[in-house]
PDB file of C-alpha atoms in Angstrom:
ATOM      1  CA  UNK A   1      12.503  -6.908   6.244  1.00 74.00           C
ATOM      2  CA  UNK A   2      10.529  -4.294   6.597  1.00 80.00           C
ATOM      3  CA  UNK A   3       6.866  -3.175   4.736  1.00 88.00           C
ATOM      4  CA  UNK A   4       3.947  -1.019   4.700  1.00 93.00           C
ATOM      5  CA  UNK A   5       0.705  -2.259   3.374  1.00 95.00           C
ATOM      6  CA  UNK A   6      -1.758   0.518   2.611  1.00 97.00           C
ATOM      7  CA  UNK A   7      -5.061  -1.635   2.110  1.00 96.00           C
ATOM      8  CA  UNK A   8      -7.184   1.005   0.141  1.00 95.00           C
ATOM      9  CA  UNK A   9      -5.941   3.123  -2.556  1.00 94.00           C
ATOM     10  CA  UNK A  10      -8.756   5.116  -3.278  1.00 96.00           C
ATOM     11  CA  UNK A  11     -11.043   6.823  -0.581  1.00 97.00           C
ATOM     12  CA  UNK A  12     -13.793   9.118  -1.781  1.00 97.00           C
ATOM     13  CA  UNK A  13     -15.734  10.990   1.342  1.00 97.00           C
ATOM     14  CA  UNK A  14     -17.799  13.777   2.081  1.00 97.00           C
ATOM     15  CA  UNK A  15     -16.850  17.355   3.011  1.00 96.00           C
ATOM     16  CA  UNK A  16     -17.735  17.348   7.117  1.00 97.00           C
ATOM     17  CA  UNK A  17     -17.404  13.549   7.105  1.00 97.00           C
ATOM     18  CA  UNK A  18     -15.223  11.184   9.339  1.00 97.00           C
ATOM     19  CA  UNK A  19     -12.296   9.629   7.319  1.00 97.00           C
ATOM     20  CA  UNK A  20      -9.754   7.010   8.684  1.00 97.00           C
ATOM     21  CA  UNK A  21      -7.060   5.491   6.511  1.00 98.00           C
ATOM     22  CA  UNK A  22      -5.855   2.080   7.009  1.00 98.00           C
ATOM     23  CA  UNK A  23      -1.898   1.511   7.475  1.00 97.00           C
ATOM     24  CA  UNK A  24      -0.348  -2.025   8.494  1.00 96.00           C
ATOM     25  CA  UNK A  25       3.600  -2.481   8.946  1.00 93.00           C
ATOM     26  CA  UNK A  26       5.870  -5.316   9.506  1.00 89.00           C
ATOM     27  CA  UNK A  27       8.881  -4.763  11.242  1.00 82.00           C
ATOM     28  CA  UNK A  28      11.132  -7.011  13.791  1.00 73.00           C
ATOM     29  CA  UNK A  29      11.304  -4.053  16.541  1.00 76.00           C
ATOM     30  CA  UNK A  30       9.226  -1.654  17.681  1.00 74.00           C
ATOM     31  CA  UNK A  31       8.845   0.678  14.715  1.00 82.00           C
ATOM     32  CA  UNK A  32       8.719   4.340  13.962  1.00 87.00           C
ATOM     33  CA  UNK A  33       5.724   5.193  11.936  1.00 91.00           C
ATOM     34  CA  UNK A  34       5.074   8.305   9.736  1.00 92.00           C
ATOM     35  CA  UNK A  35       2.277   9.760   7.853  1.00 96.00           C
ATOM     36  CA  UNK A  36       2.648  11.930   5.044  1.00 95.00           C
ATOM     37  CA  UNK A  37       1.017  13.853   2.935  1.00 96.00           C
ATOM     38  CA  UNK A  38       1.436  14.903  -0.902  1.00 94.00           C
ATOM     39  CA  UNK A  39      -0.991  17.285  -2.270  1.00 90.00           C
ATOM     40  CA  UNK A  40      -1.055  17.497  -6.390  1.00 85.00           C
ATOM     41  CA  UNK A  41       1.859  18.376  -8.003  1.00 81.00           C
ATOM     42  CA  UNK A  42       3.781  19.378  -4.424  1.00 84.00           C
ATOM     43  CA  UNK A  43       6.864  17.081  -2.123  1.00 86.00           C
ATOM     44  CA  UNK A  44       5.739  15.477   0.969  1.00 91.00           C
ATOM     45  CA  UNK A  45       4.583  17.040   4.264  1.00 91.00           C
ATOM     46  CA  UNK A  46       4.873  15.099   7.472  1.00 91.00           C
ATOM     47  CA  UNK A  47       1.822  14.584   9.358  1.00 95.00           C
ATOM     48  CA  UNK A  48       2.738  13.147  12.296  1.00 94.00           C
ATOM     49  CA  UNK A  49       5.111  10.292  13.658  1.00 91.00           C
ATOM     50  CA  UNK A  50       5.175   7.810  16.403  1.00 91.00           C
ATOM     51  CA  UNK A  51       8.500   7.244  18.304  1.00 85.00           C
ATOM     52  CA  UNK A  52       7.452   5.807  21.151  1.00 83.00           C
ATOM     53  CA  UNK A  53       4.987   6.905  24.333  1.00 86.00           C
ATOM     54  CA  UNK A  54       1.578   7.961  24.200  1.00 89.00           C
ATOM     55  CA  UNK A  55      -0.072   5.169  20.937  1.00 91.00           C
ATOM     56  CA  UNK A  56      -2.225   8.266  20.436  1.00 96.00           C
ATOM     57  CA  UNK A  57      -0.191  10.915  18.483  1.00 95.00           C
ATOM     58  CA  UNK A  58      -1.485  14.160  17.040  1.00 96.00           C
ATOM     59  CA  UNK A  59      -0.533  15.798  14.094  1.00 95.00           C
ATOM     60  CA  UNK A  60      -1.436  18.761  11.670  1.00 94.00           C
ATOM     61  CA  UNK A  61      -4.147  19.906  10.229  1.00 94.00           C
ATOM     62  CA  UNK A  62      -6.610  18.212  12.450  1.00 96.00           C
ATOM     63  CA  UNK A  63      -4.950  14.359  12.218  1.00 97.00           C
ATOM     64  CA  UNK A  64      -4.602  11.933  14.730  1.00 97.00           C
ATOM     65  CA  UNK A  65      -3.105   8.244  14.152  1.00 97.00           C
ATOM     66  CA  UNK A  66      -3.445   5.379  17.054  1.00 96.00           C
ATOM     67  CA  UNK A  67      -0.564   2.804  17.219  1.00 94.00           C
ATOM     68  CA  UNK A  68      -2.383  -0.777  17.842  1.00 94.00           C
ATOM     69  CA  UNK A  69       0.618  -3.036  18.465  1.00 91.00           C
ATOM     70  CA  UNK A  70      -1.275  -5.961  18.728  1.00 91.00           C
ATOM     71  CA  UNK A  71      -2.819  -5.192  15.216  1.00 93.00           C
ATOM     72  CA  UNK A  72       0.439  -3.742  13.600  1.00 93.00           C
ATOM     73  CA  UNK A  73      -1.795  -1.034  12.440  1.00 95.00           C
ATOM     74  CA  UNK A  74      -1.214   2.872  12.351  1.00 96.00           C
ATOM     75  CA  UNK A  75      -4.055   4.153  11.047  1.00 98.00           C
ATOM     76  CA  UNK A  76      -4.873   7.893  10.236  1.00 98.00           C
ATOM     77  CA  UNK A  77      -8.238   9.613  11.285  1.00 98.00           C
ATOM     78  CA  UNK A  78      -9.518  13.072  10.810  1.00 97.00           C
ATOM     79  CA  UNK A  79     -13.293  13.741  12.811  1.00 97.00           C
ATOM     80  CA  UNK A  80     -14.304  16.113   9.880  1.00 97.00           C
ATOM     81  CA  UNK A  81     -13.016  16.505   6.574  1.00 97.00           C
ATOM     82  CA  UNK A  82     -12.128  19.543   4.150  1.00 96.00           C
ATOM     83  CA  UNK A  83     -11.586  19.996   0.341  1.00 95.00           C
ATOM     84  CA  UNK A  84      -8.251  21.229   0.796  1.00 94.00           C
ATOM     85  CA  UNK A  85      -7.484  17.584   2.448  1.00 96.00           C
ATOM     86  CA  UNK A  86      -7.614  15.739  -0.921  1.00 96.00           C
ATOM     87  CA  UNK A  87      -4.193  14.182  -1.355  1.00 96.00           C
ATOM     88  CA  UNK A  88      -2.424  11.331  -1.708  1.00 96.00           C
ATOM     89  CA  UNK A  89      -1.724   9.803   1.602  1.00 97.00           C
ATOM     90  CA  UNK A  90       1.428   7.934   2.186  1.00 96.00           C
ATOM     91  CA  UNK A  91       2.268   6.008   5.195  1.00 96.00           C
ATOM     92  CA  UNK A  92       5.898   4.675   5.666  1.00 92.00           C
ATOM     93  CA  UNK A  93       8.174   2.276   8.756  1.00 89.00           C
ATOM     94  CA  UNK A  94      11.309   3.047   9.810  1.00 81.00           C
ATOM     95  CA  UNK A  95      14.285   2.307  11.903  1.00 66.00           C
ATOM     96  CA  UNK A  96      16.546   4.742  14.029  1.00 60.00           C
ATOM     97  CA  UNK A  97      19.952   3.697  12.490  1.00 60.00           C
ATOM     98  CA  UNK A  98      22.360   5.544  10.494  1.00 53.00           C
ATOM     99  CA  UNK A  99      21.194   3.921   7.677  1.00 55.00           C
ATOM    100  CA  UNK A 100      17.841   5.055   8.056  1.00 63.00           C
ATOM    101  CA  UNK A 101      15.605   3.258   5.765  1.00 72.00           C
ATOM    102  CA  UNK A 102      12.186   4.085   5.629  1.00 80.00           C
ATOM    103  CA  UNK A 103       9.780   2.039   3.933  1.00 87.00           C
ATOM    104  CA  UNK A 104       6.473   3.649   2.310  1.00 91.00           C
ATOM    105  CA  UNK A 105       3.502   2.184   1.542  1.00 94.00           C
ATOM    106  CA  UNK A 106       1.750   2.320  -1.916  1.00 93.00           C
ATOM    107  CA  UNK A 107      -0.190   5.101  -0.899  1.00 95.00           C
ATOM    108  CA  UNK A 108      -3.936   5.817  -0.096  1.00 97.00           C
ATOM    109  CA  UNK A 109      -5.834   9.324  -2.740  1.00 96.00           C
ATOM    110  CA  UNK A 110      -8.247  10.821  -1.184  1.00 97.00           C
ATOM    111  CA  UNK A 111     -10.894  12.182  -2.873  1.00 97.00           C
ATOM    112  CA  UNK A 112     -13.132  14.659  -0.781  1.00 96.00           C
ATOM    113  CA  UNK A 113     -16.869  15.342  -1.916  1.00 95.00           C
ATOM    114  CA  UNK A 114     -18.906  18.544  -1.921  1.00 90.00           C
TER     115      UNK A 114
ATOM    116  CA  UNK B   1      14.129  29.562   3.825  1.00 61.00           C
ATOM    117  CA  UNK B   2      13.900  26.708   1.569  1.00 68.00           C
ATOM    118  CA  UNK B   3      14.698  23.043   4.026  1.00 90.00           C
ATOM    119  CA  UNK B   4      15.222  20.937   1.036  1.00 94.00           C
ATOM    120  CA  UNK B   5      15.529  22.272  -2.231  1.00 94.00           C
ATOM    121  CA  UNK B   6      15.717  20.760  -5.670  1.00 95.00           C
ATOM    122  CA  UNK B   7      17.003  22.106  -9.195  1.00 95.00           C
ATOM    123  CA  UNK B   8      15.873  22.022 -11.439  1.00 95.00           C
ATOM    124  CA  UNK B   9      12.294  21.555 -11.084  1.00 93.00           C
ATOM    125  CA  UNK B  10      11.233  20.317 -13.908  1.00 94.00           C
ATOM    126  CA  UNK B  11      13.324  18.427 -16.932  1.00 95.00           C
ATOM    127  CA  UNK B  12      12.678  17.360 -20.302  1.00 95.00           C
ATOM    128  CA  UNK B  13      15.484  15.347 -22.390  1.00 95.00           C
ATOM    129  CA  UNK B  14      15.729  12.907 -25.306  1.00 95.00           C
ATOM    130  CA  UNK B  15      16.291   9.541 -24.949  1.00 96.00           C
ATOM    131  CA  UNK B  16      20.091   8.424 -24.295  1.00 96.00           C
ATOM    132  CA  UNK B  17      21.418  12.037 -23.073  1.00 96.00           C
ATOM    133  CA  UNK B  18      22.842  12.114 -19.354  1.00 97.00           C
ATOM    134  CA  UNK B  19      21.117  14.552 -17.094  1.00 96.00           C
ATOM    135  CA  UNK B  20      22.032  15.674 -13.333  1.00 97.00           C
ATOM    136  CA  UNK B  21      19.759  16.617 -10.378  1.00 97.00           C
ATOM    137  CA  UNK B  22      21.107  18.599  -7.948  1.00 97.00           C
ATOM    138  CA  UNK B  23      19.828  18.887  -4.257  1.00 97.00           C
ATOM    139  CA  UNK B  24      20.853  20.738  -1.396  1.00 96.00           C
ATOM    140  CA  UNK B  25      19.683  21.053   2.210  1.00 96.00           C
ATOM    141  CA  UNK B  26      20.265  23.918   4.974  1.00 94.00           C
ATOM    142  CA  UNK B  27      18.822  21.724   8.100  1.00 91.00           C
ATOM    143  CA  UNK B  28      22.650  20.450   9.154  1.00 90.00           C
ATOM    144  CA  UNK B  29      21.160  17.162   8.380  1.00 89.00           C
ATOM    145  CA  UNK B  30      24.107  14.085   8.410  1.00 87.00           C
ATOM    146  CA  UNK B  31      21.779  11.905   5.986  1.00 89.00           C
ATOM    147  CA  UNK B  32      20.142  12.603   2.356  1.00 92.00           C
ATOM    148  CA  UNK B  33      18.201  10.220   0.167  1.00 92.00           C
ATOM    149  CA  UNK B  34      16.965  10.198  -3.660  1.00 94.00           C
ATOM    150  CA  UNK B  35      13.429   8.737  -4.165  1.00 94.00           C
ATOM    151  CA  UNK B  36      11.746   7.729  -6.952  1.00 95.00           C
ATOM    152  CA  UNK B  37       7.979   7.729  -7.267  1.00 94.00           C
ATOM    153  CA  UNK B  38       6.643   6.142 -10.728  1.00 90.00           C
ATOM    154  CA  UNK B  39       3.177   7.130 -12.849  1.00 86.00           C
ATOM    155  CA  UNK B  40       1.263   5.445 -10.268  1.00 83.00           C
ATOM    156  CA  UNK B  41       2.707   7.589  -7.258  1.00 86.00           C
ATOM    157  CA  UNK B  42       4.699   4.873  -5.756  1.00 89.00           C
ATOM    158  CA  UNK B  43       7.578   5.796  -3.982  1.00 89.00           C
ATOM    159  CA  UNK B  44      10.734   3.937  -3.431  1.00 90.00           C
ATOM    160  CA  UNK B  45      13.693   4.813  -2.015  1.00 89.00           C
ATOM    161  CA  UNK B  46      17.174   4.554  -4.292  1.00 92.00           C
ATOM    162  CA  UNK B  47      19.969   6.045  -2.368  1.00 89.00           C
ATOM    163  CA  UNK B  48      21.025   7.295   0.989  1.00 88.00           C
ATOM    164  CA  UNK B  49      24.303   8.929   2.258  1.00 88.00           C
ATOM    165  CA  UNK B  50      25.297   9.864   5.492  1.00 85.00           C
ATOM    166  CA  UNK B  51      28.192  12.117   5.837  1.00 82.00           C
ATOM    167  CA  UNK B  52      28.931  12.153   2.216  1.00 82.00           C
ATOM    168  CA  UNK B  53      29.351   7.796   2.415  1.00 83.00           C
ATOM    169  CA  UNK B  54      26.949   5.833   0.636  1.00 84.00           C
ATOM    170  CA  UNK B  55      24.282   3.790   3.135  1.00 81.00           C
ATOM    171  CA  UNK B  56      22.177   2.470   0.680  1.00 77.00           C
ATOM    172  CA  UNK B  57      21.651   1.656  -2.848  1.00 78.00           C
ATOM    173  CA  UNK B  58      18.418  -0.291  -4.217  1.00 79.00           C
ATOM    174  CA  UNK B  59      19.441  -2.035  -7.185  1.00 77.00           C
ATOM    175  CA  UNK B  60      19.177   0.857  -9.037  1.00 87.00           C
ATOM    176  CA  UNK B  61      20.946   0.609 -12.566  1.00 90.00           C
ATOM    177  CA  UNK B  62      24.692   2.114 -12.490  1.00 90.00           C
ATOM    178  CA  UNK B  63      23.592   4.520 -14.673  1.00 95.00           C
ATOM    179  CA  UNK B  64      22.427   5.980 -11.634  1.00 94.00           C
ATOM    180  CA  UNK B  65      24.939   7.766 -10.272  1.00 93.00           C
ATOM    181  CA  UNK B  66      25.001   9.934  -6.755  1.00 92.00           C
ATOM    182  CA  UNK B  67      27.047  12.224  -5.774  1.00 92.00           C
ATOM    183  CA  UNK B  68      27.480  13.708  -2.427  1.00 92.00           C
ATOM    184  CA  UNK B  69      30.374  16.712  -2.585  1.00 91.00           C
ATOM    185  CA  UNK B  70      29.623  18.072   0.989  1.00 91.00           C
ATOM    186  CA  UNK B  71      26.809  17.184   3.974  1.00 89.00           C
ATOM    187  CA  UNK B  72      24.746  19.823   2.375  1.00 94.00           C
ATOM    188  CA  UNK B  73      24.716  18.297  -1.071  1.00 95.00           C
ATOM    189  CA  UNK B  74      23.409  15.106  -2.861  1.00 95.00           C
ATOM    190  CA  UNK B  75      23.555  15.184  -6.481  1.00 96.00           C
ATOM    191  CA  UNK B  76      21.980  12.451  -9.082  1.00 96.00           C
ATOM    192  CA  UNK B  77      23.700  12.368 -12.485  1.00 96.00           C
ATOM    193  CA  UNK B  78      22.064   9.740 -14.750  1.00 96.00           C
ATOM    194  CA  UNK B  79      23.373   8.606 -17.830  1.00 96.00           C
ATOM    195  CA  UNK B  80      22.011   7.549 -21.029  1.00 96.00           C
ATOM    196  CA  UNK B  81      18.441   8.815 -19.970  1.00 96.00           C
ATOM    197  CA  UNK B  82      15.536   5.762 -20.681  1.00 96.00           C
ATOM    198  CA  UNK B  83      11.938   6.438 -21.440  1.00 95.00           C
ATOM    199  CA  UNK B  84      11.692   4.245 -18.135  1.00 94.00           C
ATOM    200  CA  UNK B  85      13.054   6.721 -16.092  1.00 95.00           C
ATOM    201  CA  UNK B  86      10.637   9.619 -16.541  1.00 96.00           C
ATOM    202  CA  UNK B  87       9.448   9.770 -13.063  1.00 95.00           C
ATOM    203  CA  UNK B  88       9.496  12.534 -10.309  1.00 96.00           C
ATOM    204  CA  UNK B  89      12.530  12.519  -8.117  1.00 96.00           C
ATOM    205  CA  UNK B  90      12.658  13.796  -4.490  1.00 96.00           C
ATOM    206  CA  UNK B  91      15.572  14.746  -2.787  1.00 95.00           C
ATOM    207  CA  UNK B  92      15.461  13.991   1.373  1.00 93.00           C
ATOM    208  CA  UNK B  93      17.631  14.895   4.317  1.00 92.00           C
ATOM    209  CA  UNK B  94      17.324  14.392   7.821  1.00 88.00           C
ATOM    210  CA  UNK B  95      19.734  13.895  11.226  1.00 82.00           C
ATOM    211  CA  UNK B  96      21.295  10.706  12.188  1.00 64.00           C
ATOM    212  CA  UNK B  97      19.339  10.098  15.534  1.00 59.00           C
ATOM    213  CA  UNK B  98      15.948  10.929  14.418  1.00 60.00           C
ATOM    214  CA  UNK B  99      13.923   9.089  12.089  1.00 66.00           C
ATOM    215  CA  UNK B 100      11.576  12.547  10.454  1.00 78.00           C
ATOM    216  CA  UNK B 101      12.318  13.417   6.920  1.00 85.00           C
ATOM    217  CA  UNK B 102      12.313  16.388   4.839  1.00 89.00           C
ATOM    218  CA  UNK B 103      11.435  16.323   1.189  1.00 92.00           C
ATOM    219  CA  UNK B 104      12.720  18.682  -1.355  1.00 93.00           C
ATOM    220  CA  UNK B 105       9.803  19.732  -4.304  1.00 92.00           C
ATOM    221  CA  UNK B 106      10.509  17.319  -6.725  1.00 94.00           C
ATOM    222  CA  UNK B 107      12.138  17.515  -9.755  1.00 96.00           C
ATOM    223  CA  UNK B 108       9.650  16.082 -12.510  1.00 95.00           C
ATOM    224  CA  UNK B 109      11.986  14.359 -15.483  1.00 96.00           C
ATOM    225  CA  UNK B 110       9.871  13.780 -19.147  1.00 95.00           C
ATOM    226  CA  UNK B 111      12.705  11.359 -20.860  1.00 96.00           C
ATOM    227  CA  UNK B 112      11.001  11.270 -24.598  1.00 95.00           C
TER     228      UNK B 112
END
């Protein structure tokens, strides 16, 4: 079976500051990660994905996530961080079938600090 | 143009009545899901349907009940509404070979 663990579920940081939010799956295959991101009161807005390739994918609005195999980790960074990026961060596993399950973690708020 | 789009948006209702969502996507997508993310924002997956034939249910109560009249269209009628089921729903849809998904707005239910 598949999961997503998202270890912290609060992050506070400073406007300018470095952020990086933790992700670690299980899955039996080599998995297709997403990040996504739910600002207050809105749906969910992909960030990026990993397929397969390059373990370095970019995304919008300034994110990058590194697939670590070894580690089973996907975790999100952004080099400087804005206001407008506090959200509720949701990271999620899936497989390429027709059924299509994706599995999301418990999600990670972000908090961002004047 | 609206990818995913949810009606009604938000939805108050007593106890015991029976409610429908409706959702509807204009990406040619094969597969649509209903979500359910509780009070504390986590989000779980209830149904999926691809090609109008259910894929997946997660033990969700038969009072649950989707409906999928066309590709476009995934419907959730729920019957004999539960405080327990105030929540915020989100419709999704994407295509069969690729694994991205696109969420509708949410409907927000208030069962009091």
């Amino acid at each position: 079976a598949q999961s997503v663990t998202q270890p912290d579920i609060h992050i506070t940081v400073s406007e300018g500051a470095s952020l990086e939010l933790r992700c670690n799956y299980s899955y039996g295959a080599t998995p297709y990660l997403f990040w996504y991101v739910q600002s207050p009161g809105q749906g969910l807005q992909l960030l990026l994905k990993y397929f397969s390739g390059d373990t370095l994918v970019q995304g919008i609005k300034g994110f990058e996530a590194e697939f670590k195999r070894s580690q089973s980790s996907f975790n999100l960074r952004k080099p400087s961080v804005h206001w407008s990026d506090a959200a509720e961060y949701f990271c999620a596993v899936g497989a390429n079938t027709n059924a299509g399950k994706s599995t999301f973690g418990d999600g990670t708020t972000l908090t961002v600090k004047p | 143009d609206t990818a995913v789009s949810q009606t009604p948006k938000y939805l108050v209702t007593q106890m015991g009545n029976d409610k429908s969502i409706k959702c509807e996507q204009n990406l040619g997508h094969d597969t649509m899901y209903w979500y359910k993310q509780d009070s504390k924002k986590f989000l779980k997956i209830m149904f999926s349907y691809n090609n109008k034939e259910l894929i997946i249910n997660e033990t969700v109560p038969n009072r649950f009940s989707p409906k999928s009249p066309d590709k476009a269209h995934l419907n959730l009628h729920i019957n004999s509404l539960e405080l327990g089921d105030s929540a915020v729903y989100f419709c999704a849809s994407r295509q069969a070979t690729r694994e991205t998904q696109y969420f509708g707005p949410g409907t927000r239910l208030l069962v009091l």
